[in-house]
CSV table of C-alpha atoms and ligand atoms in Angstrom, one decimal:
chain,number,residue,atom,x,y,z
S,1,MET,CA,49.5,20.5,29.5
S,2,SER,CA,50.1,23.8,28.1
S,3,LEU,CA,48.5,26.8,30.0
S,4,ILE,CA,48.2,29.3,27.3
S,5,ILE,CA,47.1,28.5,23.2
S,6,THR,CA,48.9,30.5,20.8
S,7,GLU,CA,48.5,31.1,17.0
S,8,THR,CA,49.9,33.2,14.2
S,9,GLN,CA,48.6,34.5,11.1
S,10,ASP,CA,49.9,37.2,8.7
S,11,ALA,CA,52.3,38.9,11.3
S,12,ILE,CA,49.8,39.2,13.9
S,13,GLY,CA,50.3,36.6,17.0
S,14,THR,CA,48.0,35.3,19.4
S,15,ILE,CA,48.3,34.5,23.2
S,16,VAL,CA,45.5,32.9,24.8
S,17,MET,CA,45.6,32.6,28.4
S,18,ASN,CA,43.7,29.0,29.1
S,19,HIS,CA,44.5,28.1,32.9
S,20,ILE,CA,40.6,28.2,33.4
S,21,ALA,CA,40.4,26.3,36.2
S,22,LYS,CA,42.6,28.9,38.3
S,23,ARG,CA,40.9,31.7,36.4
S,24,ASN,CA,44.3,32.4,34.6
S,25,ALA,CA,46.0,33.5,37.7
S,26,LEU,CA,49.1,34.8,36.7
S,27,SER,CA,51.5,31.5,38.1
S,28,GLU,CA,55.2,31.5,37.1
S,29,ALA,CA,54.5,28.5,35.0
S,30,LEU,CA,51.5,30.6,33.1
S,31,ILE,CA,53.8,33.7,32.9
S,32,ASN,CA,57.0,31.7,31.6
S,33,GLU,CA,54.6,30.3,28.7
S,34,ILE,CA,53.6,33.9,27.6
S,35,THR,CA,57.4,35.2,27.7
S,36,VAL,CA,58.7,32.4,26.0
S,37,THR,CA,56.1,32.7,23.3
S,38,LEU,CA,56.7,36.4,23.3
S,39,ASP,CA,60.5,35.6,22.3
S,40,ALA,CA,59.3,33.4,19.7
S,41,PHE,CA,57.0,35.6,18.0
S,42,ARG,CA,60.1,38.1,18.5
S,43,GLU,CA,62.1,35.7,16.5
S,44,GLN,CA,59.3,35.4,13.8
S,45,GLY,CA,58.9,39.1,13.2
S,46,ILE,CA,55.4,39.1,14.2
S,47,ARG,CA,54.4,42.8,14.2
S,48,ALA,CA,51.1,42.8,16.7
S,49,VAL,CA,50.0,40.2,19.1
S,50,VAL,CA,46.5,39.6,20.8
S,51,LEU,CA,46.6,38.8,24.4
S,52,ARG,CA,43.5,37.2,25.5
S,53,ALA,CA,41.3,34.6,27.6
S,54,PRO,CA,39.0,31.9,25.8
S,55,THR,CA,36.2,33.4,23.8
S,56,GLY,CA,33.3,34.2,26.4
S,57,ALA,CA,35.5,33.8,29.6
S,58,LYS,CA,33.9,35.1,32.8
S,59,VAL,CA,37.6,36.2,34.3
S,60,TRP,CA,40.4,37.5,32.0
S,61,SER,CA,42.6,36.8,34.6
S,62,ALA,CA,42.5,36.9,38.4
S,63,GLY,CA,45.9,38.5,38.8
S,64,HIS,CA,49.1,37.4,40.6
S,65,ASP,CA,49.0,33.7,41.7
S,66,ILE,CA,48.3,34.3,45.4
S,67,SER,CA,49.8,30.8,46.4
S,68,GLU,CA,52.8,31.9,45.0
S,69,LEU,CA,52.9,35.3,47.0
S,70,PRO,CA,55.9,34.8,49.7
S,71,ASN,CA,55.3,34.6,53.5
S,72,ARG,CA,55.6,38.0,55.4
S,73,GLY,CA,59.3,39.4,55.3
S,74,ARG,CA,60.0,39.3,51.9
S,75,ASP,CA,59.0,41.8,49.1
S,76,PRO,CA,56.0,39.7,47.2
S,77,LEU,CA,56.8,42.3,44.2
S,78,SER,CA,60.3,42.8,43.6
S,79,TRP,CA,62.0,43.5,40.7
S,80,ASN,CA,62.4,39.1,39.5
S,81,ASP,CA,58.7,38.4,40.7
S,82,PRO,CA,57.2,36.7,37.6
S,83,LEU,CA,54.6,39.2,37.2
S,84,ARG,CA,56.9,42.2,37.2
S,85,VAL,CA,58.8,39.9,34.3
S,86,LEU,CA,55.5,39.7,32.6
S,87,ILE,CA,54.8,43.6,32.6
S,88,ARG,CA,58.5,44.4,31.4
S,89,ALA,CA,58.3,41.4,28.4
S,90,ILE,CA,55.0,43.2,27.3
S,91,GLN,CA,55.9,46.7,27.5
S,92,GLU,CA,59.3,46.2,25.6
S,93,TYR,CA,58.1,43.8,23.0
S,94,PRO,CA,58.8,45.6,20.0
S,95,ALA,CA,55.4,45.5,18.4
S,96,PRO,CA,51.9,46.7,19.8
S,97,ILE,CA,50.1,44.2,21.9
S,98,ILE,CA,46.5,44.8,22.2
S,99,ALA,CA,44.5,43.2,25.2
S,100,LEU,CA,41.4,41.7,23.9
S,101,ILE,CA,39.3,41.6,27.6
S,102,GLU,CA,36.0,39.4,28.2
S,103,GLY,CA,35.4,39.0,32.0
S,104,GLY,CA,37.0,40.4,35.3
S,105,VAL,CA,40.2,41.6,35.4
S,106,TRP,CA,41.6,41.4,39.0
S,107,GLY,CA,44.8,42.6,41.0
S,108,GLY,CA,47.9,42.1,38.8
S,109,GLY,CA,45.6,41.1,36.0
S,110,CYS,CA,44.8,44.8,35.6
S,111,GLU,CA,48.6,45.8,35.4
S,112,VAL,CA,49.1,43.3,32.9
S,113,ALA,CA,46.2,44.5,30.4
S,114,MET,CA,47.1,48.1,31.2
S,115,ALA,CA,51.0,47.1,30.0
S,116,CYS,CA,49.4,46.5,26.6
S,117,ASP,CA,49.2,48.9,24.3
S,118,ILE,CA,45.6,48.9,23.0
S,119,LEU,CA,42.7,47.5,25.2
S,120,VAL,CA,39.6,46.8,23.7
S,121,ALA,CA,37.0,45.1,25.6
S,122,THR,CA,33.6,43.6,26.1
S,123,PRO,CA,30.8,45.5,28.1
S,124,GLU,CA,30.8,42.8,30.7
S,125,ALA,CA,34.2,43.0,31.5
S,126,THR,CA,35.3,44.7,34.7
S,127,PHE,CA,38.7,45.9,36.1
S,128,ALA,CA,39.6,45.6,40.3
S,129,ILE,CA,43.1,46.5,41.5
S,130,THR,CA,43.0,44.3,45.0
S,131,PRO,CA,46.2,44.7,46.9
S,132,ALA,CA,44.3,46.3,50.1
S,133,LYS,CA,42.2,43.5,49.9
S,134,LEU,CA,44.8,41.0,50.6
S,135,GLY,CA,46.9,43.3,52.6
S,136,VAL,CA,49.4,43.3,49.7
S,137,PRO,CA,52.0,46.5,49.6
S,138,TYR,CA,51.6,47.7,45.8
S,139,ASN,CA,54.9,48.3,44.1
S,140,LEU,CA,56.5,51.2,42.5
S,141,GLY,CA,56.3,50.3,38.9
S,142,GLY,CA,52.6,49.0,39.7
S,143,VAL,CA,51.8,52.5,41.4
S,144,LEU,CA,53.4,54.5,38.4
S,145,THR,CA,51.7,52.1,36.0
S,146,LEU,CA,48.2,53.4,37.5
S,147,MET,CA,49.5,57.0,37.6
S,148,ASN,CA,50.3,57.2,34.2
S,149,MET,CA,47.0,55.5,33.3
S,150,ILE,CA,44.2,57.0,35.6
S,151,PRO,CA,43.7,60.0,37.2
S,152,LEU,CA,44.9,60.1,40.8
S,153,PRO,CA,41.1,60.2,42.8
S,154,VAL,CA,40.3,57.5,40.5
S,155,ALA,CA,43.5,55.7,41.3
S,156,LYS,CA,42.9,56.0,44.8
S,157,GLU,CA,39.2,55.0,44.8
S,158,MET,CA,40.4,51.8,43.0
S,159,LEU,CA,43.0,51.2,45.4
S,160,PHE,CA,41.7,51.5,48.6
S,161,THR,CA,38.3,50.3,47.9
S,162,ALA,CA,39.5,46.9,45.6
S,163,GLN,CA,36.0,47.2,44.1
S,164,PRO,CA,35.4,46.5,40.4
S,165,ILE,CA,34.7,49.5,38.0
S,166,PRO,CA,32.7,48.8,34.9
S,167,THR,CA,33.9,48.9,31.2
S,168,THR,CA,32.0,52.0,30.8
S,169,GLN,CA,33.9,53.5,33.5
S,170,ALA,CA,37.2,52.1,32.4
S,171,GLN,CA,36.7,53.7,28.8
S,172,ASN,CA,35.5,57.5,30.3
S,173,LEU,CA,38.6,57.2,32.1
S,174,GLY,CA,40.8,56.5,29.0
S,175,ILE,CA,41.9,53.3,30.4
S,176,ILE,CA,40.7,50.9,27.3
S,177,ASN,CA,40.2,52.1,24.0
S,178,HIS,CA,37.1,50.4,22.9
S,179,ILE,CA,33.9,48.3,23.6
S,180,LYS,CA,32.7,45.8,21.7
S,181,ALA,CA,29.9,43.7,21.9
S,182,PRO,CA,31.1,39.8,22.4
S,183,GLU,CA,30.0,39.0,19.0
S,184,ASP,CA,31.9,41.9,17.3
S,185,ILE,CA,35.3,42.2,19.5
S,186,GLU,CA,37.2,39.4,17.6
S,187,THR,CA,36.7,40.8,14.2
S,188,PHE,CA,37.3,44.5,15.6
S,189,VAL,CA,40.8,43.5,17.5
S,190,TYR,CA,42.1,41.4,14.2
S,191,ASP,CA,41.1,44.3,12.0
S,192,LEU,CA,43.0,46.6,14.4
S,193,ALA,CA,45.7,44.5,14.1
S,194,ALA,CA,45.5,44.4,10.6
S,195,HIS,CA,46.2,48.0,10.6
S,196,ILE,CA,48.9,48.1,12.4
S,197,VAL,CA,50.8,45.2,10.7
S,198,ALA,CA,50.1,47.1,7.5
S,199,ASN,CA,52.4,49.7,8.8
S,200,SER,CA,56.6,50.4,8.7
S,201,PRO,CA,57.1,48.0,11.8
S,202,LEU,CA,60.2,50.0,12.7
S,203,SER,CA,58.6,53.1,12.7
S,204,VAL,CA,55.9,51.6,15.1
S,205,SER,CA,58.5,49.5,17.7
S,206,VAL,CA,60.4,52.9,17.8
S,207,MET,CA,57.3,55.1,18.8
S,208,LYS,CA,56.4,52.4,21.1
S,209,GLU,CA,59.8,52.1,22.9
S,210,GLU,CA,59.7,56.0,22.9
S,211,LEU,CA,56.3,56.2,24.4
S,212,ARG,CA,57.5,53.7,27.1
S,213,LEU,CA,61.0,55.6,27.8
S,214,LEU,CA,59.1,58.7,28.2
S,215,SER,CA,56.3,57.4,30.3
S,216,SER,CA,58.6,55.8,32.9
S,217,ALA,CA,60.8,58.8,33.4
S,218,ARG,CA,60.6,59.8,36.8
S,219,ALA,CA,63.1,61.7,38.8
S,220,ILE,CA,63.3,60.1,42.1
S,221,THR,CA,65.8,60.5,44.7
S,222,PRO,CA,67.4,57.8,46.5
S,223,GLU,CA,65.9,59.1,49.6
S,224,LEU,CA,62.4,59.1,48.1
S,225,PHE,CA,63.0,55.2,47.0
S,226,GLU,CA,64.2,54.1,50.5
S,227,ARG,CA,61.3,55.9,52.3
S,228,ILE,CA,59.0,54.0,49.6
S,229,GLN,CA,60.6,50.6,50.2
S,230,GLY,CA,60.9,51.2,54.1
S,231,LEU,CA,57.0,52.1,53.9
S,232,ARG,CA,56.3,49.3,51.6
S,233,ARG,CA,58.5,46.7,54.5
S,234,ILE,CA,56.1,47.5,57.0
S,235,VAL,CA,53.3,46.4,55.0
S,236,TYR,CA,54.9,42.9,53.8
S,237,ASP,CA,56.5,42.7,57.3
S,238,SER,CA,52.9,42.7,59.0
S,239,HIS,CA,50.4,40.4,60.6
S,240,ASP,CA,47.9,42.1,58.0
S,241,TYR,CA,50.1,40.6,55.0
S,242,GLU,CA,50.1,37.1,56.5
S,243,GLU,CA,46.6,37.4,57.3
S,244,GLY,CA,45.6,38.4,53.7
S,245,LEU,CA,46.8,35.1,52.0
S,246,SER,CA,45.6,33.0,54.7
S,247,ALA,CA,41.8,34.5,54.4
S,248,PHE,CA,42.6,33.8,50.9
S,249,ARG,CA,43.7,30.3,51.2
S,250,GLU,CA,40.8,29.4,53.8
S,251,LYS,CA,38.3,31.3,51.5
S,252,ARG,CA,36.9,33.5,54.4
S,253,LYS,CA,36.8,36.9,54.9
S,254,PRO,CA,40.2,38.7,56.4
S,255,ARG,CA,40.1,40.5,59.5
S,256,PHE,CA,42.6,43.2,59.4
S,257,GLU,CA,44.4,44.7,62.6
S,258,GLY,CA,46.3,47.2,61.1
S,259,ARG,CA,49.7,45.6,62.4
O,301,LIG,O1,39.7,26.4,45.1
O,301,LIG,P1,40.5,26.0,43.8
O,301,LIG,O2,41.7,25.0,44.1
O,301,LIG,O3,39.3,25.5,42.7
O,301,LIG,O4,40.9,27.4,43.4
O,301,LIG,C1,40.1,28.4,43.1
O,301,LIG,C2,40.7,29.9,43.5
O,301,LIG,O5,41.4,29.6,44.6
O,301,LIG,C3,41.5,30.0,42.2
O,301,LIG,N1,42.3,31.1,42.3
O,301,LIG,C4,43.2,31.6,42.3
O,301,LIG,N2,44.3,31.2,42.7
O,301,LIG,C5,45.7,31.7,43.0
O,301,LIG,N3,45.6,32.9,43.1
O,301,LIG,C6,44.4,33.7,42.3
O,301,LIG,N4,44.5,35.1,42.0
O,301,LIG,C7,43.4,33.2,41.9
O,301,LIG,N5,41.9,33.4,41.9
O,301,LIG,C8,41.4,32.3,41.8
O,301,LIG,O6,40.9,29.4,41.5
O,301,LIG,C9,39.9,28.7,41.3
O,301,LIG,C10,38.3,29.3,41.2
O,301,LIG,O7,38.5,30.4,41.9
O,301,LIG,P2,37.0,30.8,42.4
O,301,LIG,O8,36.2,29.5,42.6
O,301,LIG,O9,37.0,31.9,43.4
O,301,LIG,O10,36.2,31.3,40.9
O,301,LIG,P3,35.1,32.3,41.1
O,301,LIG,O11,34.8,32.1,39.5
O,301,LIG,O12,34.1,32.0,42.0
O,301,LIG,O13,35.6,33.7,41.4
O,301,LIG,C11,36.7,34.1,40.4
O,301,LIG,C12,37.5,35.6,41.1
O,301,LIG,C13,38.5,35.7,40.3
O,301,LIG,C14,36.4,36.3,41.6
O,301,LIG,C15,38.1,35.0,42.3
O,301,LIG,O14,38.6,33.9,42.2
O,301,LIG,C16,38.9,35.5,43.2
O,301,LIG,O15,38.4,37.0,43.7
O,301,LIG,N6,40.2,35.7,42.9
O,301,LIG,C17,40.9,36.5,43.6
O,301,LIG,C18,41.0,37.8,42.4
O,301,LIG,C19,42.3,38.6,43.5
O,301,LIG,O16,42.1,39.2,44.5
O,301,LIG,N7,43.5,38.6,42.9
O,301,LIG,C20,44.6,39.8,43.3
O,301,LIG,C21,45.4,38.5,43.6
O,301,LIG,S1,47.3,39.9,44.0
O,301,LIG,C22,47.9,40.4,42.9
O,301,LIG,O17,47.2,40.6,41.7
O,301,LIG,C23,48.7,41.2,43.0
O,301,LIG,C24,49.7,40.8,44.1
O,301,LIG,S2,48.3,42.8,43.7
O,301,LIG,O18,47.2,42.3,44.7
O,301,LIG,O19,49.3,43.7,44.1
O,301,LIG,O20,47.3,43.5,42.6
C-alpha cells in the first residue's frame, strides 16, 4: 500500500504524506516514494509542488523514523541517511515546493518543512525540533538550515528545550510565510502555486538554485569540520543516545546521565 497520495493538475503537483498510523514518520519507504514522485514531477515539467499531510491531520510529520535510527556507534544523520536525501531532493527540485502544514511538525519534519520554499500553516500547527529529547546529535546541514531560518537565541531555545512553538511565533520569526484557517488554506496554497506556474519556469528555477547555493555557502575549515564531527561522535557513541532510543521504543521518559 502506498504511503503517499499524488496528484498533478495544470503544472502543479501534490504529494500527500499519508502514513497516518506512524504519524508520517519519515521512514526510508515514505521518503523513497516522495523522491521517486519528485523525479517523475521533474520529468513532467511540474512547476510547483505542494507537500502536505491529509486534510485535518493532527501531525504533519513525526520526523525521522526513530525505529530506523542506527544503534550507537554510527552517525545517525550522515550524508546518505534517507532524511538527508529527502532534504536535498526538496532543495534541489527545479521549482518551488510549498509546504501546506496542518498539525504538529516534529524533529526532522521541521527540517523537511523548512527545506520547502514557501510554508503556509494553520493556526493549530506547531513546530518542535527534538534531537535533545532523544539524545541525537544534530548534523551540520540541519544546524545550518536552522541558522539560516531562525535567529540564534530562538534556534538555541528550540534545540535545547525540544518544545513546540506555535504557528504565530513561527510566523513572527519568518519561518512560515502565511497562517490560514483550515477552511481557507487549500484554496490559498493552490492560488499561490497558480501564480508561480504562470511565471517563467526557467527564471524561477534559476533563482531557487541561486538562493540555495548562496545560503549554503559557508567557509568551513577541515579542522572545524573534524572538530564538529568529533563532538557529534561523543553523542552518538554515548549511553544517552542509546537511552533516548530505548525510552521511545519502551514509551517511557528517558533518564539521561550525561555519559
Ligand atoms: O505504537 P505504535 O506502533 O502504534 O506507533 C506509534 C509511534 O511509535 C509511532 N511514531 C513513530 N515511529 C517512528 N518514528 C517516529 N518519529 C514516530 N512518531 C510516532 O506512531 C504511532 C502513533 O504514535 P503516538 O501514539 O505517539 O501518536 P500521538 O498522536 O499520541 O503522538 C504523536 C506525536 C508525534 C506527538 C508522538 O508520536 C511523538 O512525540 N513522536 C516522536 C516525535 C519526535 O520526537 N520526533 C523526532 C524523531 S528524531 C528526528 O526527527 C531527528 C533524528 S532529530 O531528532 O535530529 O530531529
